[in-house]
Structures are given as C-alpha cells and as structure tokens.
Amino acid sequence: MDLLEYQGKQLFARHGIPVPQGRPAETVDEAVTAADAIGYPCVVKAQVQIGGRGKLGGIKVAASREEAREHASAIIGMDIKGLTVHEVWVEEASEIGAEYYASIVFDRSARAPLLMFSTKGGMDIEAVADEDPGAIATLHVDPLLGYQQFHGRRLAFEGGVDADLVRPLTAMFERLYDAFVGEDAMLIEVNPLIVTPERELRALDAKVTLDGDALFRHPENAALRNPSGEDPQEQMAKERNLTYVKLDGDIGILGNGAGLVMSTLDVVAQAGGTPANFLDAGGGSKADAIVAAVEVILSDEKVRAVLFNIFGGITRCDEVAKGLIEAFGQVQPQVPFVVRLDGTNDEEGRRLLSEAQLAGLQVEATMLEAAERVVELAAAAPAVEAR
C-alpha cells in the first residue's frame, strides 16, 4: 500500500524522524485554516503519488492568507499526470542548505533491506544513477543483525558528506530503519533529505510503501487510503473481497485459483488477445461471488468480451452456473461471454446454462477453444462506451 506524502510524514514523526510541521486539508477553507495555524510563509503541496508536482504547479509557497487561499483553490481538483488532487498538505516553509537522498527498500533478490544514500538529492534518483552511479552509496543490512552504527558511517563516508553530518546521518538512518522494520514497509524514501542552515537533517518529502499482507498488525495503517491513486475497479473488487488486478486489454478474465487465472491470461495472449484484468474468485466460489465478479469485470468500459475459466475442485461448476444466471438477470451484460467448466458438477453446470439460454453466452469444452473463441468475439464486438 502506497502512502501519500503527509501520511508518510506522520508515520516518520512516530519514529522520531524530523519533518516540517504541517496539516492536511481537503477543502480550500481547511487549507487556509491550516496555513493560519502554521504561519507564513508556508507551502501548499498537492497530495498525489507522482513525481514532478512542483514543475506542474502542484507545490506553491504562500506568503500570506490570500496567497494560501489562491494556491489551495488552484491545486485542489487539478489534474497532475492523470491523477486528481483531492487534498493538500500545508506545511511550514523550510530553509534549505543542501539536499540529500536517502532510502531503504526491500531487495528481494538479496532477501535483505537495501540502504541507499546520495548527496545529489532533490532530483530523480534514476537520473543520478544513469549520469553518475558513483554518487549513490549502497549497502545491504542483514535482517538478523539489524541496523548498526557502522552502516550509517559507511554510507556517510562513501557518500561524501561533511564531517559534522556523519553522526546526524547515522542517527537518521537508524530512525528510518526503525520505521522500515517497525511498520512492515517495503520502501521508505526521502527525497530530498534537507540540511538546514543550522546543520540539522529534516525529511522534506516522504515516499512510503507498506506491505499490504502485514496490515493486520497495523490497524492504524490499514485505515489509510489514497483516493487519487485508487483504481475504481480494484477498489470495487477489494470491497467485494475479490483478488483483482486491472490490465490494459479488452478481454475480461475470471478463474478460480491464481494459477489457473495466470494460465488463462497466457492462453488468451497465445490466441492473440489482450486480457483486461486478473480476477481470482477463489476456491469454493458461491453464486454471490460470481455475481460480484461479473459486476467488477463489466465496470471496466474497455471490456469487449469475457472469459470464465472454471476448474471445479472445491468450487462447484453448478454454483458458478447459478451465479452467472443470476448475474445476467441483474447486470444484463452487453458483451459476449465464453464459459469453460470442468470438474465438480461440470455437466450439471453446463446443463443449467443451456436451459437458461443466456443471450451472448457460449460454452466451450477446453481452455484453448475458449480462449480462441473469446478473442474472436472481442475482435468482432464494438467498443462499449457506457453500461
């Protein structure tokens, strides 16, 4: 789960990481109230998970109440690279002596956290890596050993920081690592990590990704959400307890079991089609789950045809058939469906579908035949603009 900047800063503050004082706001009046409380000058920052906000007008300095209102009015609701700004973060203005880059990311290949530091902060770290890879100091931390002082000193020396900042940087990484481990994070990035005129380090930005599978241990984090970054279909699926990932194609896919769904995606691609989603209805799917799945798939207006590929083990094919019949009655799909049923009660499921005579639904015997058929139907179907 990706956090917004201000949510990341609030998480940082819990772990003793210095951040500028600030307040979130969802309306212009709230932003002005926050600016009055913080004092002027202050900074009004768009809360979207995208880089380059400042260049696109998403970060403005307000020297007065009137400017705070003007900037908040311009930023709230604006579009930044396809993301709508629903809220802003109003924080005190910071004096910057230097800009550094610091991050901790879980390196899956090494099975260990990777610490990175550079004195070239405030810019795209990928650009730094391309132009001057030697400017980025890196090291892995053994998860069993944990962060030690020598880790921070090594990063500081290899990064080339001034001598008076070695200890502060070592302490900063200790707090960042504490937050990384304590919050079950996959990524913590501070860009820029600023040096103030008083030679103190402060996190001027925060990019945090939490492990979604560990949120049960962190109820305070599970409640966080980012409305600007939510995909409508994925959010709908989450509310219905379905495993769904939106893709770029036009063929809706449903299967029971992640392995079967992935195989279905491959076979559809082999047949020349492009899947619109990954949707695993799970084992033992009942009729109501099938109805919910159909609603989620058809909420994507790019979908021109749908493939149901069900292998009946725990899942009963007759239950899937009943769910489809119910879904057709409720949703009334305007795109063709291809269904392949195999396994537990598959004959009963096919019989139910045959007797229902659902318009636009076809049954195929094998996965390959079903994939080829759905690709053919998708190619022939017109784009559906609204349902």
CSV table of C-alpha atoms in Angstrom, one decimal:
chain,number,residue,atom,x,y,z
A,1,MET,CA,0.0,0.0,0.0
A,2,ASP,CA,1.4,3.4,-1.1
A,3,LEU,CA,1.0,6.3,1.3
A,4,LEU,CA,0.6,9.9,0.4
A,5,GLU,CA,3.4,12.3,1.4
A,6,TYR,CA,1.7,13.6,4.5
A,7,GLN,CA,0.8,10.1,5.7
A,8,GLY,CA,4.4,9.1,5.3
A,9,LYS,CA,5.5,12.1,7.3
A,10,GLN,CA,3.0,11.3,10.1
A,11,LEU,CA,4.5,7.8,10.1
A,12,PHE,CA,8.0,9.3,10.2
A,13,ALA,CA,7.1,11.5,13.2
A,14,ARG,CA,6.0,8.5,15.1
A,15,HIS,CA,9.6,7.2,14.8
A,16,GLY,CA,11.3,10.4,15.7
A,17,ILE,CA,12.3,11.4,12.2
A,18,PRO,CA,12.3,15.2,11.9
A,19,VAL,CA,9.7,16.6,9.5
A,20,PRO,CA,8.3,20.1,8.9
A,21,GLN,CA,5.2,21.0,10.9
A,22,GLY,CA,2.1,20.6,8.7
A,23,ARG,CA,-1.6,19.8,8.4
A,24,PRO,CA,-3.7,18.0,5.7
A,25,ALA,CA,-6.7,19.8,4.1
A,26,GLU,CA,-9.4,18.6,1.8
A,27,THR,CA,-11.0,21.9,1.1
A,28,VAL,CA,-9.8,25.5,0.4
A,29,ASP,CA,-11.2,26.7,3.8
A,30,GLU,CA,-9.4,23.9,5.6
A,31,ALA,CA,-6.2,24.8,3.8
A,32,VAL,CA,-6.4,28.4,4.8
A,33,THR,CA,-7.2,27.5,8.4
A,34,ALA,CA,-4.1,25.2,8.4
A,35,ALA,CA,-1.9,28.0,6.9
A,36,ASP,CA,-3.1,30.4,9.6
A,37,ALA,CA,-2.2,27.9,12.3
A,38,ILE,CA,1.2,27.1,10.8
A,39,GLY,CA,2.2,30.6,10.0
A,40,TYR,CA,3.6,32.3,6.9
A,41,PRO,CA,5.4,31.6,4.7
A,42,CYS,CA,4.1,28.2,4.2
A,43,VAL,CA,3.9,25.6,1.4
A,44,VAL,CA,0.8,24.2,-0.2
A,45,LYS,CA,1.5,20.8,-1.6
A,46,ALA,CA,-0.7,18.6,-3.8
A,47,GLN,CA,-1.1,15.1,-2.4
A,48,VAL,CA,-0.7,12.7,-5.4
A,49,GLN,CA,1.7,9.9,-5.8
A,50,ILE,CA,3.6,11.2,-8.8
A,51,GLY,CA,6.9,12.9,-9.2
A,52,GLY,CA,7.4,16.4,-10.6
A,53,ARG,CA,4.5,18.0,-8.8
A,54,GLY,CA,6.4,21.3,-8.4
A,55,LYS,CA,7.1,21.7,-12.1
A,56,LEU,CA,3.4,21.1,-12.8
A,57,GLY,CA,2.1,23.7,-10.4
A,58,GLY,CA,1.3,21.3,-7.5
A,59,ILE,CA,3.6,22.9,-5.0
A,60,LYS,CA,3.3,26.6,-4.1
A,61,VAL,CA,4.7,28.9,-1.5
A,62,ALA,CA,2.2,31.2,0.2
A,63,ALA,CA,3.5,34.3,1.9
A,64,SER,CA,0.0,35.4,3.1
A,65,ARG,CA,-3.5,34.3,3.8
A,66,GLU,CA,-4.7,35.5,0.4
A,67,GLU,CA,-1.9,33.5,-1.4
A,68,ALA,CA,-2.8,30.4,0.7
A,69,ARG,CA,-6.4,30.6,-0.5
A,70,GLU,CA,-5.3,31.3,-4.1
A,71,HIS,CA,-2.9,28.4,-4.2
A,72,ALA,CA,-5.3,25.9,-2.5
A,73,SER,CA,-8.1,26.9,-4.9
A,74,ALA,CA,-5.8,26.2,-7.8
A,75,ILE,CA,-4.3,22.9,-6.6
A,76,ILE,CA,-7.4,21.1,-5.1
A,77,GLY,CA,-9.1,19.5,-8.0
A,78,MET,CA,-6.3,19.9,-10.5
A,79,ASP,CA,-5.1,17.1,-12.7
A,80,ILE,CA,-1.5,16.1,-12.4
A,81,LYS,CA,-0.4,13.4,-14.9
A,82,GLY,CA,-3.9,11.9,-14.9
A,83,LEU,CA,-4.3,12.0,-11.1
A,84,THR,CA,-6.9,14.3,-9.5
A,85,VAL,CA,-5.8,16.2,-6.4
A,86,HIS,CA,-8.3,15.5,-3.6
A,87,GLU,CA,-6.3,17.0,-0.7
A,88,VAL,CA,-3.3,19.2,0.0
A,89,TRP,CA,-0.6,19.2,2.7
A,90,VAL,CA,0.1,22.7,4.2
A,91,GLU,CA,3.5,22.8,5.9
A,92,GLU,CA,5.9,25.4,7.2
A,93,ALA,CA,8.4,26.7,4.7
A,94,SER,CA,11.9,25.3,5.2
A,95,GLU,CA,15.3,26.9,4.6
A,96,ILE,CA,17.5,24.5,2.6
A,97,GLY,CA,21.3,24.4,2.8
A,98,ALA,CA,21.7,21.2,0.9
A,99,GLU,CA,19.6,18.4,-0.5
A,100,TYR,CA,20.4,14.7,0.0
A,101,TYR,CA,18.7,11.4,-1.0
A,102,ALA,CA,18.0,8.6,1.5
A,103,SER,CA,16.0,5.4,1.1
A,104,ILE,CA,15.5,1.9,2.3
A,105,VAL,CA,14.0,-0.7,0.0
A,106,PHE,CA,13.5,-4.5,0.4
A,107,ASP,CA,15.8,-6.2,-2.1
A,108,ARG,CA,14.0,-9.4,-2.9
A,109,SER,CA,17.0,-10.9,-4.7
A,110,ALA,CA,19.2,-10.4,-1.7
A,111,ARG,CA,16.4,-11.1,0.8
A,112,ALA,CA,17.6,-8.1,2.8
A,113,PRO,CA,16.9,-4.4,3.2
A,114,LEU,CA,19.0,-2.2,0.8
A,115,LEU,CA,20.1,1.2,2.1
A,116,MET,CA,20.9,4.0,-0.4
A,117,PHE,CA,22.3,7.4,0.1
A,118,SER,CA,23.4,10.3,-2.2
A,119,THR,CA,24.3,13.9,-1.7
A,120,LYS,CA,22.5,14.6,-5.0
A,121,GLY,CA,19.0,14.8,-3.6
A,122,GLY,CA,16.1,16.8,-4.9
A,123,MET,CA,16.2,15.2,-8.3
A,124,ASP,CA,15.2,11.9,-10.0
A,125,ILE,CA,17.4,9.2,-8.4
A,126,GLU,CA,17.2,7.2,-11.6
A,127,ALA,CA,18.7,10.1,-13.5
A,128,VAL,CA,21.5,10.2,-10.9
A,129,ALA,CA,22.1,6.5,-11.3
A,130,ASP,CA,22.4,6.9,-15.1
A,131,GLU,CA,24.6,10.1,-15.1
A,132,ASP,CA,26.8,9.4,-12.0
A,133,PRO,CA,26.3,6.0,-10.5
A,134,GLY,CA,29.2,6.5,-8.2
A,135,ALA,CA,27.3,9.3,-6.4
A,136,ILE,CA,25.0,6.7,-4.8
A,137,ALA,CA,26.3,4.7,-1.8
A,138,THR,CA,24.5,1.4,-1.1
A,139,LEU,CA,24.7,-1.5,1.3
A,140,HIS,CA,22.6,-4.4,2.5
A,141,VAL,CA,21.6,-4.9,6.1
A,142,ASP,CA,21.5,-8.5,7.4
A,143,PRO,CA,17.9,-8.8,8.8
A,144,LEU,CA,19.2,-10.9,11.7
A,145,LEU,CA,21.9,-8.3,12.7
A,146,GLY,CA,19.8,-5.3,12.0
A,147,TYR,CA,21.0,-1.7,11.5
A,148,GLN,CA,24.2,-0.8,13.3
A,149,GLN,CA,26.1,2.5,13.6
A,150,PHE,CA,28.8,1.3,11.2
A,151,HIS,CA,26.2,1.0,8.5
A,152,GLY,CA,25.4,4.7,8.7
A,153,ARG,CA,29.1,5.8,8.9
A,154,ARG,CA,29.9,3.7,5.8
A,155,LEU,CA,27.1,5.4,3.9
A,156,ALA,CA,28.2,8.8,5.1
A,157,PHE,CA,31.8,8.3,4.2
A,158,GLU,CA,31.1,6.7,0.8
A,159,GLY,CA,28.5,9.4,0.0
A,160,GLY,CA,31.0,12.1,0.8
A,161,VAL,CA,29.0,14.1,3.4
A,162,ASP,CA,30.7,16.8,5.6
A,163,ALA,CA,32.3,15.6,8.7
A,164,ASP,CA,29.9,17.3,11.0
A,165,LEU,CA,27.0,15.5,9.4
A,166,VAL,CA,28.3,11.9,9.8
A,167,ARG,CA,26.7,11.4,13.2
A,168,PRO,CA,23.4,13.0,12.3
A,169,LEU,CA,23.1,11.0,9.1
A,170,THR,CA,24.0,7.8,11.0
A,171,ALA,CA,21.2,8.6,13.5
A,172,MET,CA,18.8,9.5,10.7
A,173,PHE,CA,19.3,6.1,9.0
A,174,GLU,CA,18.8,4.4,12.4
A,175,ARG,CA,15.3,6.0,12.7
A,176,LEU,CA,14.5,5.3,9.1
A,177,TYR,CA,15.4,1.6,9.6
A,178,ASP,CA,13.3,1.5,12.8
A,179,ALA,CA,10.3,2.8,10.8
A,180,PHE,CA,11.0,0.4,7.9
A,181,VAL,CA,11.0,-2.7,10.2
A,182,GLY,CA,8.5,-1.5,12.7
A,183,GLU,CA,5.9,-0.6,10.1
A,184,ASP,CA,6.5,-3.6,7.8
A,185,ALA,CA,7.5,-1.3,5.0
A,186,MET,CA,8.7,-2.3,1.5
A,187,LEU,CA,10.1,1.1,0.7
A,188,ILE,CA,10.9,4.3,2.6
A,189,GLU,CA,12.3,7.1,0.5
A,190,VAL,CA,13.2,10.7,1.5
A,191,ASN,CA,14.0,13.0,-1.4
A,192,PRO,CA,15.0,15.5,-0.5
A,193,LEU,CA,16.5,14.9,2.9
A,194,ILE,CA,17.5,18.5,3.6
A,195,VAL,CA,20.3,20.1,5.6
A,196,THR,CA,19.0,23.2,7.3
A,197,PRO,CA,21.2,26.3,7.9
A,198,GLU,CA,21.5,25.1,11.5
A,199,ARG,CA,23.1,21.9,10.1
A,200,GLU,CA,20.2,19.7,11.0
A,201,LEU,CA,18.7,16.9,8.8
A,202,ARG,CA,15.0,17.0,8.1
A,203,ALA,CA,12.7,14.9,5.8
A,204,LEU,CA,11.2,17.4,3.4
A,205,ASP,CA,9.4,14.6,1.5
A,206,ALA,CA,8.2,11.1,2.2
A,207,LYS,CA,7.5,8.2,-0.1
A,208,VAL,CA,6.4,5.1,1.8
A,209,THR,CA,5.1,1.7,0.6
A,210,LEU,CA,3.8,-0.7,3.2
A,211,ASP,CA,3.4,-4.5,2.9
A,212,GLY,CA,-0.3,-5.0,2.4
A,213,ASP,CA,-0.1,-8.5,3.7
A,214,ALA,CA,1.1,-7.2,7.1
A,215,LEU,CA,-1.6,-4.6,7.7
A,216,PHE,CA,-3.4,-6.8,10.1
A,217,ARG,CA,-0.5,-6.0,12.5
A,218,HIS,CA,-1.0,-2.3,12.0
A,219,PRO,CA,-4.7,-1.3,12.2
A,220,GLU,CA,-3.7,2.4,12.3
A,221,ASN,CA,-2.1,2.0,8.9
A,222,ALA,CA,-4.8,-0.2,7.4
A,223,ALA,CA,-7.2,2.8,7.7
A,224,LEU,CA,-5.1,4.9,5.4
A,225,ARG,CA,-6.1,5.4,1.8
A,226,ASN,CA,-5.2,7.5,-1.2
A,227,PRO,CA,-8.4,8.4,-3.2
A,228,SER,CA,-6.3,9.9,-6.0
A,229,GLY,CA,-4.4,6.7,-6.6
A,230,GLU,CA,-7.3,4.2,-6.3
A,231,ASP,CA,-8.4,2.4,-9.4
A,232,PRO,CA,-12.2,2.2,-9.5
A,233,GLN,CA,-12.3,-1.5,-10.5
A,234,GLU,CA,-9.6,-2.5,-8.0
A,235,GLN,CA,-11.4,-0.6,-5.2
A,236,MET,CA,-14.7,-2.2,-6.1
A,237,ALA,CA,-13.1,-5.7,-6.1
A,238,LYS,CA,-11.5,-5.0,-2.7
A,239,GLU,CA,-14.8,-4.1,-1.2
A,240,ARG,CA,-16.2,-7.4,-2.5
A,241,ASN,CA,-13.2,-9.5,-1.2
A,242,LEU,CA,-12.1,-10.4,-4.7
A,243,THR,CA,-8.5,-10.6,-5.9
A,244,TYR,CA,-8.4,-8.3,-8.9
A,245,VAL,CA,-5.6,-6.6,-10.9
A,246,LYS,CA,-6.5,-4.3,-13.7
A,247,LEU,CA,-4.6,-4.7,-17.0
A,248,ASP,CA,-4.6,-2.9,-20.3
A,249,GLY,CA,-6.5,-5.2,-22.6
A,250,ASP,CA,-10.2,-5.7,-23.6
A,251,ILE,CA,-10.9,-9.3,-22.6
A,252,GLY,CA,-12.3,-9.8,-19.1
A,253,ILE,CA,-10.9,-12.8,-17.3
A,254,LEU,CA,-12.3,-14.8,-14.3
A,255,GLY,CA,-10.9,-18.0,-12.9
A,256,ASN,CA,-10.8,-19.8,-9.6
A,257,GLY,CA,-7.3,-20.0,-8.3
A,258,ALA,CA,-4.4,-17.8,-9.0
A,259,GLY,CA,-2.5,-20.5,-11.0
A,260,LEU,CA,-5.5,-21.1,-13.3
A,261,VAL,CA,-6.1,-17.4,-13.8
A,262,MET,CA,-2.4,-16.8,-14.8
A,263,SER,CA,-2.6,-19.8,-17.2
A,264,THR,CA,-5.7,-18.3,-18.7
A,265,LEU,CA,-4.0,-15.0,-19.3
A,266,ASP,CA,-1.2,-16.8,-21.1
A,267,VAL,CA,-3.5,-18.8,-23.3
A,268,VAL,CA,-5.6,-15.7,-24.2
A,269,ALA,CA,-2.4,-13.9,-25.1
A,270,GLN,CA,-1.3,-17.0,-27.1
A,271,ALA,CA,-4.6,-16.8,-29.0
A,272,GLY,CA,-3.8,-13.2,-29.9
A,273,GLY,CA,-5.9,-11.5,-27.2
A,274,THR,CA,-5.1,-8.9,-24.6
A,275,PRO,CA,-6.5,-9.5,-21.0
A,276,ALA,CA,-8.2,-6.6,-19.3
A,277,ASN,CA,-7.7,-8.0,-15.8
A,278,PHE,CA,-6.6,-10.7,-13.5
A,279,LEU,CA,-9.6,-11.8,-11.3
A,280,ASP,CA,-9.4,-14.8,-9.0
A,281,ALA,CA,-12.7,-15.6,-7.5
A,282,GLY,CA,-11.1,-18.1,-5.1
A,283,GLY,CA,-11.8,-21.7,-4.3
A,284,GLY,CA,-15.3,-22.6,-3.3
A,285,SER,CA,-16.8,-19.6,-5.1
A,286,LYS,CA,-20.5,-19.3,-4.5
A,287,ALA,CA,-23.2,-17.7,-6.7
A,288,ASP,CA,-23.0,-14.3,-4.9
A,289,ALA,CA,-19.2,-14.2,-5.5
A,290,ILE,CA,-19.8,-14.8,-9.2
A,291,VAL,CA,-22.3,-12.0,-9.4
A,292,ALA,CA,-19.9,-9.7,-7.7
A,293,ALA,CA,-17.1,-10.7,-10.1
A,294,VAL,CA,-19.3,-10.0,-13.2
A,295,GLU,CA,-20.1,-6.6,-11.8
A,296,VAL,CA,-16.4,-5.8,-11.3
A,297,ILE,CA,-15.3,-7.0,-14.7
A,298,LEU,CA,-18.1,-5.2,-16.6
A,299,SER,CA,-17.4,-1.9,-14.7
A,300,ASP,CA,-14.3,-1.6,-16.9
A,301,GLU,CA,-15.7,0.0,-20.1
A,302,LYS,CA,-12.8,-1.3,-22.2
A,303,VAL,CA,-14.0,-4.9,-21.8
A,304,ARG,CA,-15.5,-6.3,-25.1
A,305,ALA,CA,-15.8,-9.9,-24.2
A,306,VAL,CA,-15.4,-12.0,-21.0
A,307,LEU,CA,-13.9,-15.5,-20.4
A,308,PHE,CA,-14.9,-17.6,-17.4
A,309,ASN,CA,-12.5,-20.5,-16.9
A,310,ILE,CA,-13.5,-22.7,-14.0
A,311,PHE,CA,-12.0,-25.9,-12.8
A,312,GLY,CA,-14.3,-27.5,-10.3
A,313,GLY,CA,-12.4,-28.8,-7.3
A,314,ILE,CA,-13.7,-27.1,-4.1
A,315,THR,CA,-15.6,-24.8,-6.5
A,316,ARG,CA,-18.7,-26.5,-7.9
A,317,CYS,CA,-19.4,-25.7,-11.5
A,318,ASP,CA,-23.2,-25.7,-10.9
A,319,GLU,CA,-22.7,-22.9,-8.4
A,320,VAL,CA,-20.8,-20.9,-10.9
A,321,ALA,CA,-23.5,-21.5,-13.5
A,322,LYS,CA,-26.2,-20.3,-11.0
A,323,GLY,CA,-24.1,-17.2,-10.3
A,324,LEU,CA,-23.8,-16.4,-14.0
A,325,ILE,CA,-27.5,-16.9,-14.5
A,326,GLU,CA,-28.2,-14.6,-11.5
A,327,ALA,CA,-25.6,-12.0,-12.8
A,328,PHE,CA,-27.2,-11.9,-16.3
A,329,GLY,CA,-30.5,-11.2,-14.7
A,330,GLN,CA,-29.2,-8.4,-12.5
A,331,VAL,CA,-26.5,-6.8,-14.8
A,332,GLN,CA,-27.7,-7.6,-18.3
A,333,PRO,CA,-24.3,-7.7,-19.9
A,334,GLN,CA,-23.9,-6.1,-23.3
A,335,VAL,CA,-20.7,-8.0,-24.2
A,336,PRO,CA,-20.4,-11.7,-25.1
A,337,PHE,CA,-19.3,-14.3,-22.5
A,338,VAL,CA,-17.4,-17.6,-23.1
A,339,VAL,CA,-17.5,-20.2,-20.4
A,340,ARG,CA,-15.4,-23.3,-19.8
A,341,LEU,CA,-16.5,-25.6,-17.0
A,342,ASP,CA,-14.5,-28.6,-16.0
A,343,GLY,CA,-14.5,-30.7,-12.8
A,344,THR,CA,-17.0,-31.0,-10.0
A,345,ASN,CA,-20.6,-30.9,-11.3
A,346,ASP,CA,-19.4,-29.6,-14.7
A,347,GLU,CA,-22.2,-31.5,-16.6
A,348,GLU,CA,-24.8,-30.0,-14.2
A,349,GLY,CA,-23.4,-26.5,-14.7
A,350,ARG,CA,-23.4,-26.8,-18.5
A,351,ARG,CA,-27.0,-28.1,-18.3
A,352,LEU,CA,-28.1,-25.1,-16.3
A,353,LEU,CA,-26.5,-22.7,-18.7
A,354,SER,CA,-28.0,-24.5,-21.7
A,355,GLU,CA,-31.5,-24.4,-20.2
A,356,ALA,CA,-31.2,-20.7,-19.2
A,357,GLN,CA,-30.4,-19.7,-22.8
A,358,LEU,CA,-28.5,-16.6,-21.8
A,359,ALA,CA,-28.1,-14.2,-24.6
A,360,GLY,CA,-24.5,-13.8,-25.7
A,361,LEU,CA,-23.1,-16.7,-23.7
A,362,GLN,CA,-21.3,-19.6,-25.3
A,363,VAL,CA,-19.8,-22.7,-23.7
A,364,GLU,CA,-16.5,-24.3,-24.9
A,365,ALA,CA,-15.0,-27.6,-23.9
A,366,THR,CA,-11.3,-26.7,-23.5
A,367,MET,CA,-9.3,-23.7,-22.3
A,368,LEU,CA,-7.7,-23.2,-25.7
A,369,GLU,CA,-11.0,-23.4,-27.5
A,370,ALA,CA,-12.5,-20.9,-25.0
A,371,ALA,CA,-9.5,-18.5,-25.4
A,372,GLU,CA,-9.7,-18.6,-29.2
A,373,ARG,CA,-13.4,-18.1,-29.1
A,374,VAL,CA,-13.3,-15.1,-26.7
A,375,VAL,CA,-10.5,-13.5,-28.8
A,376,GLU,CA,-12.6,-13.8,-31.9
A,377,LEU,CA,-15.7,-12.3,-30.2
A,378,ALA,CA,-13.7,-9.4,-28.7
A,379,ALA,CA,-12.3,-8.6,-32.1
A,380,ALA,CA,-15.8,-8.5,-33.6
A,381,ALA,CA,-17.5,-6.6,-30.8
A,382,PRO,CA,-17.8,-2.8,-30.9
A,383,ALA,CA,-16.3,-0.8,-28.1
A,384,VAL,CA,-18.8,-0.2,-25.2
A,385,GLU,CA,-18.7,3.4,-24.1
A,386,ALA,CA,-21.1,3.1,-21.2
A,387,ARG,CA,-23.0,0.5,-19.3
